[in-house]
Short mmCIF file of C-alpha atoms in Angstrom, two decimals:
data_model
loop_
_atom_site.label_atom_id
_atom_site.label_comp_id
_atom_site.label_asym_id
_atom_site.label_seq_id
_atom_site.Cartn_x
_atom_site.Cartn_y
_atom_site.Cartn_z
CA UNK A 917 -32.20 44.76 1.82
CA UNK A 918 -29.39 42.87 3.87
CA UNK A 919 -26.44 41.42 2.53
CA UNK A 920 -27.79 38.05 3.20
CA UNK A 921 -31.06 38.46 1.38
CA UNK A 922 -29.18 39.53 -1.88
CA UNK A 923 -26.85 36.55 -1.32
CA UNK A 924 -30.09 34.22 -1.77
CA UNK A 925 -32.07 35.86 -4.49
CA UNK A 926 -28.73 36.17 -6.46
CA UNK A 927 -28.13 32.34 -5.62
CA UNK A 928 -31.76 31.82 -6.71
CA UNK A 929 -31.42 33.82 -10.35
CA UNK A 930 -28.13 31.74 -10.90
CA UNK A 931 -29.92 28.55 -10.41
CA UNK A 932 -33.24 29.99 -11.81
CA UNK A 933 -31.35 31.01 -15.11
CA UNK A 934 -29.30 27.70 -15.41
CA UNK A 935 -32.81 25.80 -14.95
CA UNK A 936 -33.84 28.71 -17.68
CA UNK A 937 -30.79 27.65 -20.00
CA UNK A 938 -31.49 23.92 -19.40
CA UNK A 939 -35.15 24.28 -20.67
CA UNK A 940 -33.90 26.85 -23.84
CA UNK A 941 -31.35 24.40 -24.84
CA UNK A 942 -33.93 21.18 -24.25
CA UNK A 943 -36.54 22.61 -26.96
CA UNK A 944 -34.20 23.92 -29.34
CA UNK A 945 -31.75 20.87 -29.88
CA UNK A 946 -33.56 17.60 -31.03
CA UNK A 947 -33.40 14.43 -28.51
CA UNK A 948 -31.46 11.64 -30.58
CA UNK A 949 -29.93 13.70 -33.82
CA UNK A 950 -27.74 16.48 -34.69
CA UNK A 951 -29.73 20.21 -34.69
CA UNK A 952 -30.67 21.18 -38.21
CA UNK A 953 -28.83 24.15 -38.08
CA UNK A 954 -25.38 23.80 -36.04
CA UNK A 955 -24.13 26.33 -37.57
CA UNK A 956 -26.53 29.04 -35.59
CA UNK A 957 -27.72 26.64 -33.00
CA UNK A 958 -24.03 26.44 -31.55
CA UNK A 959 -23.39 30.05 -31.20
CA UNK A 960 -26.86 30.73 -29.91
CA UNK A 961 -26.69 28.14 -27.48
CA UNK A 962 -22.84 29.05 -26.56
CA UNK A 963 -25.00 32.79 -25.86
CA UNK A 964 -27.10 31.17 -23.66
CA UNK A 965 -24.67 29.48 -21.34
CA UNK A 966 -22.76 32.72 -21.24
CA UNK A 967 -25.90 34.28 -19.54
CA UNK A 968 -25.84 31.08 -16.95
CA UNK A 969 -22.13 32.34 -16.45
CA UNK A 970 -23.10 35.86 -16.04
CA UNK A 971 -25.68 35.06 -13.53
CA UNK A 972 -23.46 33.50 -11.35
CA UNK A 973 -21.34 36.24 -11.78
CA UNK A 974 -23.34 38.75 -9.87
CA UNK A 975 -24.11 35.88 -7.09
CA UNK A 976 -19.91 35.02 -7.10
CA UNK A 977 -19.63 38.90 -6.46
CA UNK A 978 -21.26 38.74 -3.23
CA UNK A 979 -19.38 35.73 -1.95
CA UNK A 980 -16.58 36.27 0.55
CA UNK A 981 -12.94 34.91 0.57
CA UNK A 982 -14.41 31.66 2.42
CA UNK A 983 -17.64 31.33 0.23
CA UNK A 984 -14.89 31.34 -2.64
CA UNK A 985 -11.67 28.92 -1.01
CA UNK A 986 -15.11 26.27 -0.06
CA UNK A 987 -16.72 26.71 -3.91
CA UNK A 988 -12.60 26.81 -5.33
CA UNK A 989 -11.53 23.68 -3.47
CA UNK A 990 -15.14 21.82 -3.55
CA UNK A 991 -15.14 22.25 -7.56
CA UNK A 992 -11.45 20.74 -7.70
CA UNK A 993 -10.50 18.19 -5.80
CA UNK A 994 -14.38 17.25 -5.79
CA UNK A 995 -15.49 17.92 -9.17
CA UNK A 996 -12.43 16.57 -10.89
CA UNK A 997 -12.56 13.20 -8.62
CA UNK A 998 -16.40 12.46 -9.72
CA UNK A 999 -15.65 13.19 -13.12
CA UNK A 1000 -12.61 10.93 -13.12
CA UNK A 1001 -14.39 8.12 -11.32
CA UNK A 1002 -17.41 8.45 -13.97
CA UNK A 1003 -15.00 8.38 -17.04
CA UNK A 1004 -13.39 5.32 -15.19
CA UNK A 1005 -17.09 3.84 -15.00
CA UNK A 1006 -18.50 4.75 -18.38
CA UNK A 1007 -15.01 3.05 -20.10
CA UNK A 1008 -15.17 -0.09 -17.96
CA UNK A 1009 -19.04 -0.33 -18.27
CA UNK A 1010 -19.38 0.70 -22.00
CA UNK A 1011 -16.06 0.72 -23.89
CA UNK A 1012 -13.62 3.19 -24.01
CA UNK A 1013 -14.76 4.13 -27.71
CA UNK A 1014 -18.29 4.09 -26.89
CA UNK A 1015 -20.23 7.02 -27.86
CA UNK A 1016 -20.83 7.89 -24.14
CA UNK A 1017 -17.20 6.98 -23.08
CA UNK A 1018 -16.31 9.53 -25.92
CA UNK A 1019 -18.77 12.05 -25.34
CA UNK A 1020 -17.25 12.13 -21.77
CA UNK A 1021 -13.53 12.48 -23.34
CA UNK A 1022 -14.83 15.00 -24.71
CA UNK A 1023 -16.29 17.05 -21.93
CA UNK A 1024 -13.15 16.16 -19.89
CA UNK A 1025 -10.93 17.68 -22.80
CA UNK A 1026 -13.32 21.04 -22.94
CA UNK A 1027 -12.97 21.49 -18.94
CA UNK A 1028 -9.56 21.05 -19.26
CA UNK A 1029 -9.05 24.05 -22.26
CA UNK A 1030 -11.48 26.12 -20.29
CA UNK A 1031 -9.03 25.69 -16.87
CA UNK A 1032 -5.82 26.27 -18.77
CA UNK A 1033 -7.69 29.57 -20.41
CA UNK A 1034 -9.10 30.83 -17.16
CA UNK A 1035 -5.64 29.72 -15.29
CA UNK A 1036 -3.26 32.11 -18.19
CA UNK A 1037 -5.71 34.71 -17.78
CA UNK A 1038 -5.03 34.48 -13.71
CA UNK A 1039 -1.54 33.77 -13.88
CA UNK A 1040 -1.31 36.77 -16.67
CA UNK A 1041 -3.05 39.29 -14.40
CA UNK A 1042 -1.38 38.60 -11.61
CA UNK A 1043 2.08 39.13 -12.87
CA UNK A 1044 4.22 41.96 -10.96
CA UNK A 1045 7.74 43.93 -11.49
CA UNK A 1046 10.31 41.56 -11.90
CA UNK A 1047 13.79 42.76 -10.33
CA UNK B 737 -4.76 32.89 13.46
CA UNK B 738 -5.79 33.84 17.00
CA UNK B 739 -7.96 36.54 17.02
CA UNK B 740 -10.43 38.81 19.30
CA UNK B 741 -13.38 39.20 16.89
CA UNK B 742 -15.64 37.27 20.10
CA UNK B 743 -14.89 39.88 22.32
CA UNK B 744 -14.75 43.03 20.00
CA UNK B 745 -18.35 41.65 18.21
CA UNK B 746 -19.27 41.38 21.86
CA UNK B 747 -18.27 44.48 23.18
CA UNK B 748 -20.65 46.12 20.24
CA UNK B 749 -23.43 44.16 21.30
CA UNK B 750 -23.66 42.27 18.06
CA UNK B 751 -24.21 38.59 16.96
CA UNK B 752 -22.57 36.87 14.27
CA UNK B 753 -25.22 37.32 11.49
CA UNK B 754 -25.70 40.62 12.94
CA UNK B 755 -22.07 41.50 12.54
CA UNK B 756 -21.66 39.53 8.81
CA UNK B 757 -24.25 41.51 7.68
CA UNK B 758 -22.79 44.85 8.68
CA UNK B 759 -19.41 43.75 6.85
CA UNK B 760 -21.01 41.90 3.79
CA UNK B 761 -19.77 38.75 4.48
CA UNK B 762 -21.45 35.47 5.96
CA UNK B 763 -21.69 34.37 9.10
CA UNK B 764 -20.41 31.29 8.43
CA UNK B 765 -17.24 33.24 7.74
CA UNK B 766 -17.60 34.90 11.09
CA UNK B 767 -17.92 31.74 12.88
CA UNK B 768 -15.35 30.32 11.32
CA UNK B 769 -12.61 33.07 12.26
CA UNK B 770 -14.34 33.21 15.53
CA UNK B 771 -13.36 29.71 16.29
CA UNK B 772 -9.75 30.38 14.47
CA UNK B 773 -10.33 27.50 11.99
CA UNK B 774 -10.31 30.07 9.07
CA UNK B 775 -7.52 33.01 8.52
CA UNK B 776 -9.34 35.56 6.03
CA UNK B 777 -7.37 37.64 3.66
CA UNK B 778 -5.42 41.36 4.52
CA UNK B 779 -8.67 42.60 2.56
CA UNK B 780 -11.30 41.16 5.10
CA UNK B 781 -9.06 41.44 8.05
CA UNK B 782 -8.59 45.22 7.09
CA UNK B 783 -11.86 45.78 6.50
CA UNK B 784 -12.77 44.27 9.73
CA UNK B 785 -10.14 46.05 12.03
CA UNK B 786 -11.95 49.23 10.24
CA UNK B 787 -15.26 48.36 11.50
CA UNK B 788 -14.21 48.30 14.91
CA UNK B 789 -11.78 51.21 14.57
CA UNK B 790 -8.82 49.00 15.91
CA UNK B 791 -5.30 48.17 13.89
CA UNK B 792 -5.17 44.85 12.50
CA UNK B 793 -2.63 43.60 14.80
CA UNK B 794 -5.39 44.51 17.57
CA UNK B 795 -7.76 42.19 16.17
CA UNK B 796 -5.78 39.33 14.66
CA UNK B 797 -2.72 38.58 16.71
CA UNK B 798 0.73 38.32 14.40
CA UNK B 799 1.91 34.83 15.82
CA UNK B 800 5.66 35.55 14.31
CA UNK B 801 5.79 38.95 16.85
CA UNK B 802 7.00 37.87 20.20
#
């Protein structure tokens, strides 16, 4: 099989599992109320995004230095700029202690732990002799 | 960085996907480099200098070497 055709079917089980996740996580927590069980649900659920993670693992493996700078940068300046604008929208729109002004907070507040954790593991690993 | 991977890929009778293929990369990278709008790192550039049995310097020309 070519390089290019694993490329695509491991793009395809990324997406296919996140879609996979989506649907898991849709019939197991209710609509409009807490889960009955957070306790359980949380770390089951947690489980289940660490397979979406996984899955893009394999398909980040076969991405080249490019691939990675275009995903790197596009996530960054890009992601970071929508979600900014959106928080700016949701607060102007809604409140800035509306529940979905908060619920966004919150989301920012969890990307940013989950940069700083991924950044000290980088920074941590890539440390050298110092002379 | 200015580069010979047209002529070398060329020279081997190979197009772009062709040649991305054979170094597990994408051609998009390829093209890019091709048209010197992307420098790729020592890894790649090694591994691409191997593939055509040239040193790096052959392939990728050091613009700080007069």
């Amino acid at each position: 099989m070519s390089h290019r055709m694993k490329y695509w079917m491991l793009c395809a089980l990324s997406f296919g599992v996140a879609a996979l996740a989506g649907v898991v996580i849709g019939l197991i927590v209710p609509a409009a109320r807490a889960s009955d069980n957070p306790v359980w649900v949380f770390p089951l659920l947690v489980g289940v995004c660490g397979l979406v993670m996984a899955a893009g693992w394999l398909w980040w493996r076969k991405t080249d230095d490019l691939q990675q700078q275009g995903q790197l940068i596009s996530w960054y300046w890009g992601g970071n700029f929508g979600a900014l604008v959106m928080l700016v929208y949701l607060a102007v729109f809604f409140g800035r202690h509306s529940d979905i002004s908060l619920g966004a907070i919150y989301l920012f507040f969890a990307e940013f732990a989950g940069f700083f954790v991924v950044w000290l593991v980088w920074r941590l690993r890539g440390r050298g002799q110092t002379e | 960085m200015k580069n010979c991977l047209r002529d070398l890929r060329k020279g081997r009778g190979l197009n772009q996907a062709d040649l991305a293929d054979r170094l597990e990369i994408s051609r998009q990278t390829i093209i890019a480099i091709e048209a010197d709008k992307y420098d790729p790192s020592l890894p790649m550039a090694y591994r691409m200098a191997a593939f055509f049995d040239v040193p790096v310097e052959a392939l990728f020309f050091n613009p700080w070497k007069g």
